[in-house]
């Protein structure tokens, strides 16, 4: 028969559906767990609001299944002061925020000089591949006008507010923030630079990302307002250039590299998308030419980190909200994104120095 400690530990070890990577115990949300004479277990939770995620009850029942066939869950809601104290504690545990000095989060900006090269597909699948490697990952849909990341990952629920903190939704263990949550299907984003700047600032500073290992940013095409704002908020971002095999796309992608150099961001590599299509005969057909990715990497003195094949199942998966690891497991496209994730993990950030600091 389980004692109180075993029951408490079973509940405390449950991962929160909202705060991926944090258990209920770490979050301080388990008030009491007790077993009645009838054998039924009673769980008292202390939550910041009265609408616990639906997945939480399923996880509770699963965790307690070895000890009881039935569990009653009682939720006590924190008052405003308790919520703020709890939020302050969470932020303190998470450490410096995204882009702040001392932050351990590596920001990977997926950029190119033009649209149509598949930046969003690369961003979404890279984020999922990093998460599959056990990393804590978030993604910002920085393409304010052409947001598509939530749809690609199958997210239908918007962020939630906990006190003054925005908690992003999660899919495939990736936290996702996008303008898609705030714009109706029949609306267009018609904003000038200052409003776009403020939106990006909120995505980065007002969202509780927790202690991410990686933040992937799907950048808009070109080198306009959003790219400039991102460079200001994320000065230590590492840039991964996306291109296609065509020499024309390679020449345009060079502009994003020039932008990165202007704002002192490091280009860590190149990823070539739509590199080939494998036919039913097993032969690889280079439908969009060849050599563009390698030529760009050679010109910039960086690695061609991965070549992503053209895979119809990946396109259909994006429409259905499934990354390639779900839409086409075991495919050459999944292997290419695993290769890309491994290359990104291996490529450590450069060490920055301040010329004003001199040891004499």
Coordinates of C-alpha atoms in Angstrom, one line a residue:
X1 CA 0.0 0.0 0.0
X2 CA 1.4 3.4 -1.0
X3 CA 2.2 5.8 1.8
X4 CA 1.5 9.6 1.6
X5 CA 5.1 10.3 0.4
X6 CA 4.8 8.0 -2.6
X7 CA 1.4 9.5 -3.5
X8 CA 2.7 13.0 -3.2
X9 CA 5.8 12.3 -5.2
X10 CA 3.7 10.7 -8.0
X11 CA 1.6 13.8 -8.3
X12 CA 4.5 16.2 -7.9
X13 CA 6.4 14.4 -10.8
X14 CA 3.7 15.1 -13.3
X15 CA 4.8 17.5 -16.1
X16 CA 2.6 20.6 -16.4
X17 CA 0.7 20.7 -19.7
X18 CA 1.3 24.5 -19.8
X19 CA 4.8 24.8 -18.6
X20 CA 6.6 22.1 -20.5
X21 CA 9.7 20.9 -18.8
X22 CA 8.4 21.8 -15.3
X23 CA 6.7 19.4 -13.0
X24 CA 3.8 20.3 -10.7
X25 CA 6.2 19.9 -7.8
X26 CA 8.7 22.4 -9.2
X27 CA 5.9 24.8 -9.9
X28 CA 4.7 24.6 -6.3
X29 CA 1.2 23.6 -7.4
X30 CA 0.7 20.5 -5.2
X31 CA -1.0 21.4 -1.9
X32 CA -1.8 18.0 -0.5
X33 CA -2.3 14.4 -1.6
X34 CA -4.1 12.0 0.7
X35 CA -5.7 8.5 0.6
X36 CA -9.1 7.9 2.1
X37 CA -10.2 4.7 3.8
X38 CA -12.2 3.8 0.7
X39 CA -8.9 3.7 -1.3
X40 CA -9.8 6.8 -3.3
X41 CA -7.0 9.4 -3.5
X42 CA -7.8 13.0 -3.0
X43 CA -5.5 15.6 -4.7
X44 CA -5.6 19.2 -3.7
X45 CA -3.9 21.6 -6.2
X46 CA -3.2 25.3 -5.9
X47 CA -3.6 26.8 -9.4
X48 CA -3.4 30.4 -10.7
X49 CA -6.8 30.1 -12.4
X50 CA -9.9 28.0 -12.1
X51 CA -9.6 26.3 -15.6
X52 CA -6.9 23.7 -15.4
X53 CA -5.8 22.3 -18.8
X54 CA -7.9 19.2 -19.9
X55 CA -4.7 17.2 -20.2
X56 CA -3.9 17.7 -16.5
X57 CA -6.7 15.4 -15.2
X58 CA -5.6 12.6 -17.6
X59 CA -2.0 12.9 -16.4
X60 CA -3.1 12.8 -12.8
X61 CA -5.2 9.7 -13.3
X62 CA -2.3 8.0 -15.2
X63 CA 0.3 8.9 -12.5
X64 CA -2.0 7.5 -9.7
X65 CA -3.1 4.4 -11.6
X66 CA -0.6 2.1 -9.7
X67 CA -2.1 3.3 -6.4
X68 CA -5.8 3.7 -7.0
X69 CA -8.5 3.2 -9.5
X70 CA -10.1 6.6 -8.8
X71 CA -8.8 10.0 -7.8
X72 CA -10.7 13.2 -6.8
X73 CA -9.1 16.5 -7.8
X74 CA -9.9 19.7 -5.9
X75 CA -8.6 23.0 -7.2
X76 CA -7.9 26.0 -5.0
X77 CA -7.4 29.2 -7.0
X78 CA -4.7 31.7 -5.9
X79 CA -5.7 35.3 -5.1
X80 CA -4.2 38.1 -7.2
X81 CA -1.4 38.7 -4.7
X82 CA -0.5 35.0 -4.5
X83 CA -0.5 34.8 -8.3
X84 CA 1.9 37.7 -8.7
X85 CA 4.2 36.2 -6.0
X86 CA 4.1 32.9 -7.8
X87 CA 4.9 34.5 -11.2
X88 CA 7.8 36.4 -9.7
X89 CA 9.2 33.2 -8.3
X90 CA 8.9 31.5 -11.8
X91 CA 10.7 34.3 -13.5
X92 CA 13.4 34.2 -10.9
X93 CA 13.9 30.5 -11.5
X94 CA 14.0 31.0 -15.2
X95 CA 16.8 33.5 -15.0
X96 CA 17.5 36.3 -17.5
X97 CA 15.0 36.8 -20.2
X98 CA 15.4 36.2 -24.0
X99 CA 18.0 38.6 -25.3
X100 CA 19.1 39.9 -21.9
X101 CA 22.7 39.7 -20.6
X102 CA 23.4 36.4 -19.0
X103 CA 20.7 34.5 -20.8
X104 CA 21.7 31.0 -21.7
X105 CA 19.1 30.7 -24.5
X106 CA 20.6 30.4 -28.0
X107 CA 18.5 32.3 -30.6
X108 CA 18.6 30.9 -34.1
X109 CA 17.2 33.3 -36.7
X110 CA 16.1 31.6 -40.0
X111 CA 16.6 34.3 -42.6
X112 CA 16.8 34.8 -46.4
X113 CA 16.7 37.8 -48.7
X114 CA 13.4 36.7 -50.3
X115 CA 10.2 34.8 -49.8
X116 CA 9.3 31.4 -51.2
X117 CA 12.4 29.4 -50.0
X118 CA 10.6 27.6 -47.2
X119 CA 11.8 29.5 -44.1
X120 CA 8.7 28.7 -42.1
X121 CA 8.9 25.0 -42.9
X122 CA 12.6 24.9 -42.0
X123 CA 11.9 26.9 -38.8
X124 CA 9.0 24.6 -37.6
X125 CA 10.8 21.3 -38.4
X126 CA 14.1 22.5 -37.0
X127 CA 12.4 23.5 -33.7
X128 CA 10.7 20.1 -33.5
X129 CA 14.0 18.3 -34.3
X130 CA 15.7 20.2 -31.5
X131 CA 13.0 19.3 -29.1
X132 CA 13.3 15.6 -30.1
X133 CA 16.9 15.9 -29.1
X134 CA 15.8 16.8 -25.5
X135 CA 16.3 20.5 -25.8
X136 CA 13.8 23.1 -24.4
X137 CA 12.6 25.0 -27.5
X138 CA 10.5 27.9 -28.4
X139 CA 9.7 29.5 -31.8
X140 CA 8.7 33.0 -32.7
X141 CA 6.7 33.5 -35.9
X142 CA 8.5 36.7 -36.8
X143 CA 6.9 36.8 -40.3
X144 CA 4.3 39.3 -39.1
X145 CA 2.5 39.5 -42.5
X146 CA 2.8 35.8 -43.5
X147 CA 2.4 34.0 -40.2
X148 CA 2.0 30.3 -40.7
X149 CA 3.9 28.5 -37.8
X150 CA 0.8 27.7 -35.6
X151 CA -1.0 26.1 -38.6
X152 CA 2.1 24.0 -39.5
X153 CA 2.3 22.7 -35.9
X154 CA -1.4 22.1 -35.5
X155 CA -2.0 24.8 -32.8
X156 CA -5.6 25.9 -32.4
X157 CA -5.6 27.4 -28.9
X158 CA -4.2 31.0 -28.3
X159 CA -1.9 31.9 -25.5
X160 CA -3.3 32.3 -22.0
X161 CA -2.9 35.1 -19.5
X162 CA -1.7 34.2 -16.0
X163 CA -1.6 37.5 -14.1
X164 CA 0.4 39.8 -16.4
X165 CA 2.3 36.9 -17.9
X166 CA 1.6 35.5 -21.4
X167 CA 2.0 31.7 -21.5
X168 CA 2.4 30.4 -25.1
X169 CA 0.7 27.3 -26.4
X170 CA 2.8 24.2 -26.9
X171 CA 2.9 21.6 -29.7
X172 CA 5.4 18.8 -30.2
X173 CA 7.1 20.1 -27.0
X174 CA 7.7 23.5 -28.8
X175 CA 6.4 26.7 -27.3
X176 CA 5.0 28.9 -30.1
X177 CA 4.3 32.7 -30.3
X178 CA 2.7 34.2 -33.5
X179 CA 0.7 37.2 -34.7
X180 CA -1.7 34.5 -35.9
X181 CA -3.3 34.4 -32.5
X182 CA -4.3 38.1 -32.6
X183 CA -5.5 38.6 -36.2
X184 CA -8.8 37.2 -37.6
X185 CA -8.9 35.1 -40.7
X186 CA -10.6 38.0 -42.6
X187 CA -8.0 40.6 -41.5
X188 CA -4.7 41.8 -42.7
X189 CA -1.8 43.2 -40.7
X190 CA -1.5 46.8 -41.9
X191 CA 0.9 48.3 -39.4
X192 CA 3.7 50.8 -39.6
X193 CA 7.2 50.3 -38.2
X194 CA 6.6 51.4 -34.6
X195 CA 3.6 49.1 -34.1
X196 CA 5.6 46.1 -35.6
X197 CA 8.5 46.9 -33.3
X198 CA 6.2 46.9 -30.3
X199 CA 4.6 43.6 -31.3
X200 CA 8.0 41.9 -31.6
X201 CA 9.1 43.4 -28.2
X202 CA 6.0 41.9 -26.6
X203 CA 6.6 38.5 -28.2
X204 CA 10.1 38.4 -26.7
X205 CA 9.7 40.2 -23.4
X206 CA 6.1 39.8 -22.2
X207 CA 5.9 36.1 -23.0
X208 CA 7.0 33.6 -20.3
X209 CA 9.5 31.4 -22.3
X210 CA 11.0 30.0 -19.2
X211 CA 14.6 28.7 -19.4
X212 CA 14.8 27.8 -23.1
X213 CA 17.8 26.1 -24.6
X214 CA 16.9 27.4 -28.1
X215 CA 14.6 30.1 -29.5
X216 CA 14.0 29.7 -33.2
X217 CA 12.9 32.8 -35.1
X218 CA 11.1 32.5 -38.4
X219 CA 12.2 35.8 -39.9
X220 CA 10.3 37.7 -42.6
X221 CA 11.8 38.0 -46.0
X222 CA 14.1 40.9 -46.7
X223 CA 15.9 43.3 -44.4
X224 CA 13.1 45.7 -43.3
X225 CA 11.7 46.9 -40.0
X226 CA 11.2 43.5 -38.4
X227 CA 14.7 42.4 -39.2
X228 CA 16.1 45.6 -37.7
X229 CA 13.9 45.2 -34.6
X230 CA 15.0 41.6 -34.1
X231 CA 18.6 42.6 -34.3
X232 CA 18.0 45.2 -31.5
X233 CA 16.2 42.8 -29.2
X234 CA 18.4 39.8 -30.0
X235 CA 21.9 41.1 -30.6
X236 CA 23.4 37.7 -29.9
X237 CA 21.2 35.8 -32.4
X238 CA 22.9 33.3 -34.7
X239 CA 21.7 33.5 -38.3
X240 CA 21.0 30.4 -40.4
X241 CA 20.5 31.3 -44.0
X242 CA 17.8 29.5 -46.0
X243 CA 18.1 29.2 -49.8
X244 CA 17.2 26.9 -52.6
X245 CA 19.6 25.3 -55.1
X246 CA 19.0 28.0 -57.7
X247 CA 21.9 30.5 -58.1
X248 CA 19.4 33.3 -58.2
X249 CA 18.1 32.5 -54.8
X250 CA 21.6 32.1 -53.5
X251 CA 22.5 35.6 -54.7
X252 CA 19.4 37.1 -53.0
X253 CA 20.1 35.2 -49.7
X254 CA 23.4 37.0 -49.6
X255 CA 21.5 40.2 -48.6
X256 CA 20.4 38.6 -45.4
X257 CA 24.1 37.8 -44.6
X258 CA 25.0 41.4 -45.3
X259 CA 22.3 42.5 -42.9
X260 CA 23.6 40.2 -40.2
X261 CA 27.1 41.6 -40.7
X262 CA 25.8 45.1 -40.4
X263 CA 24.3 44.4 -37.0
X264 CA 27.1 42.2 -35.8
X265 CA 25.1 38.9 -35.8
X266 CA 26.9 35.7 -36.6
X267 CA 26.0 33.6 -39.6
X268 CA 26.5 30.0 -38.5
X269 CA 25.5 28.2 -41.7
X270 CA 23.4 27.6 -44.7
X271 CA 20.4 25.3 -45.2
X272 CA 19.4 24.4 -48.8
X273 CA 15.7 23.6 -49.2
X274 CA 14.0 21.8 -52.1
X275 CA 17.3 20.2 -53.0
X276 CA 15.9 17.3 -54.9
X277 CA 12.9 15.1 -55.4
X278 CA 13.2 11.3 -55.2
X279 CA 11.0 9.6 -57.8
X280 CA 9.3 6.2 -57.6
X281 CA 12.3 4.9 -59.5
X282 CA 14.6 5.9 -56.6
X283 CA 16.4 8.5 -58.6
X284 CA 17.0 12.0 -57.3
X285 CA 15.8 14.7 -59.6
X286 CA 17.2 18.2 -59.0
X287 CA 14.1 20.1 -60.0
X288 CA 15.4 23.6 -59.1
X289 CA 19.0 23.3 -60.2
X290 CA 21.9 22.5 -58.0
X291 CA 24.8 24.1 -56.1
X292 CA 23.2 27.2 -54.7
X293 CA 23.5 26.3 -51.1
X294 CA 27.1 25.1 -51.3
X295 CA 28.0 28.2 -53.3
X296 CA 26.5 30.5 -50.7
X297 CA 28.2 28.6 -47.9
X298 CA 31.6 28.8 -49.6
X299 CA 31.2 32.5 -50.3
X300 CA 30.4 33.2 -46.6
X301 CA 33.0 30.8 -45.2
X302 CA 30.4 28.7 -43.3
X303 CA 29.1 25.2 -43.5
X304 CA 26.2 23.9 -45.6
X305 CA 24.5 22.4 -42.6
X306 CA 21.8 20.4 -44.4
X307 CA 20.1 19.9 -47.7
X308 CA 16.3 19.3 -47.4
X309 CA 14.7 17.2 -50.1
X310 CA 11.3 18.1 -51.7
X311 CA 8.8 15.7 -50.1
X312 CA 5.1 15.9 -50.9
X313 CA 4.3 14.3 -47.6
X314 CA 6.0 17.2 -45.8
X315 CA 3.9 19.7 -47.6
X316 CA 0.7 17.8 -46.8
X317 CA 1.8 17.5 -43.2
X318 CA 2.3 21.3 -43.0
X319 CA -1.3 21.8 -44.2
X320 CA -2.6 19.3 -41.6
X321 CA -0.5 20.6 -38.7
X322 CA 2.0 17.8 -38.6
X323 CA 5.8 18.3 -38.8
X324 CA 7.8 15.9 -41.0
X325 CA 8.7 13.7 -38.0
X326 CA 5.0 12.9 -37.7
X327 CA 3.9 13.2 -41.4
X328 CA 6.8 11.2 -42.8
X329 CA 8.7 9.3 -40.1
X330 CA 11.8 7.6 -41.3
X331 CA 11.9 9.7 -44.5
X332 CA 15.0 11.3 -45.9
X333 CA 13.5 14.7 -45.0
X334 CA 13.2 13.7 -41.3
X335 CA 16.8 12.6 -41.4
X336 CA 17.8 15.9 -43.0
X337 CA 16.2 17.9 -40.2
X338 CA 17.8 15.7 -37.6
X339 CA 21.1 16.4 -39.3
X340 CA 20.4 20.1 -39.2
X341 CA 19.5 20.0 -35.5
X342 CA 22.7 18.2 -34.7
X343 CA 24.7 20.7 -36.7
X344 CA 23.0 23.7 -34.9
X345 CA 23.6 22.1 -31.5
X346 CA 27.3 21.6 -32.3
X347 CA 27.8 25.1 -33.6
X348 CA 28.5 27.0 -30.3
X349 CA 28.1 30.8 -30.2
X350 CA 31.2 32.8 -30.8
X351 CA 32.8 34.4 -27.8
X352 CA 32.3 38.2 -27.8
X353 CA 34.9 40.5 -26.5
X354 CA 34.7 44.2 -25.5
X355 CA 37.7 46.2 -26.9
X356 CA 37.4 48.5 -23.9
X357 CA 38.5 45.6 -21.6
X358 CA 42.3 45.4 -21.7
X359 CA 44.5 43.5 -19.3
X360 CA 47.7 45.3 -18.7

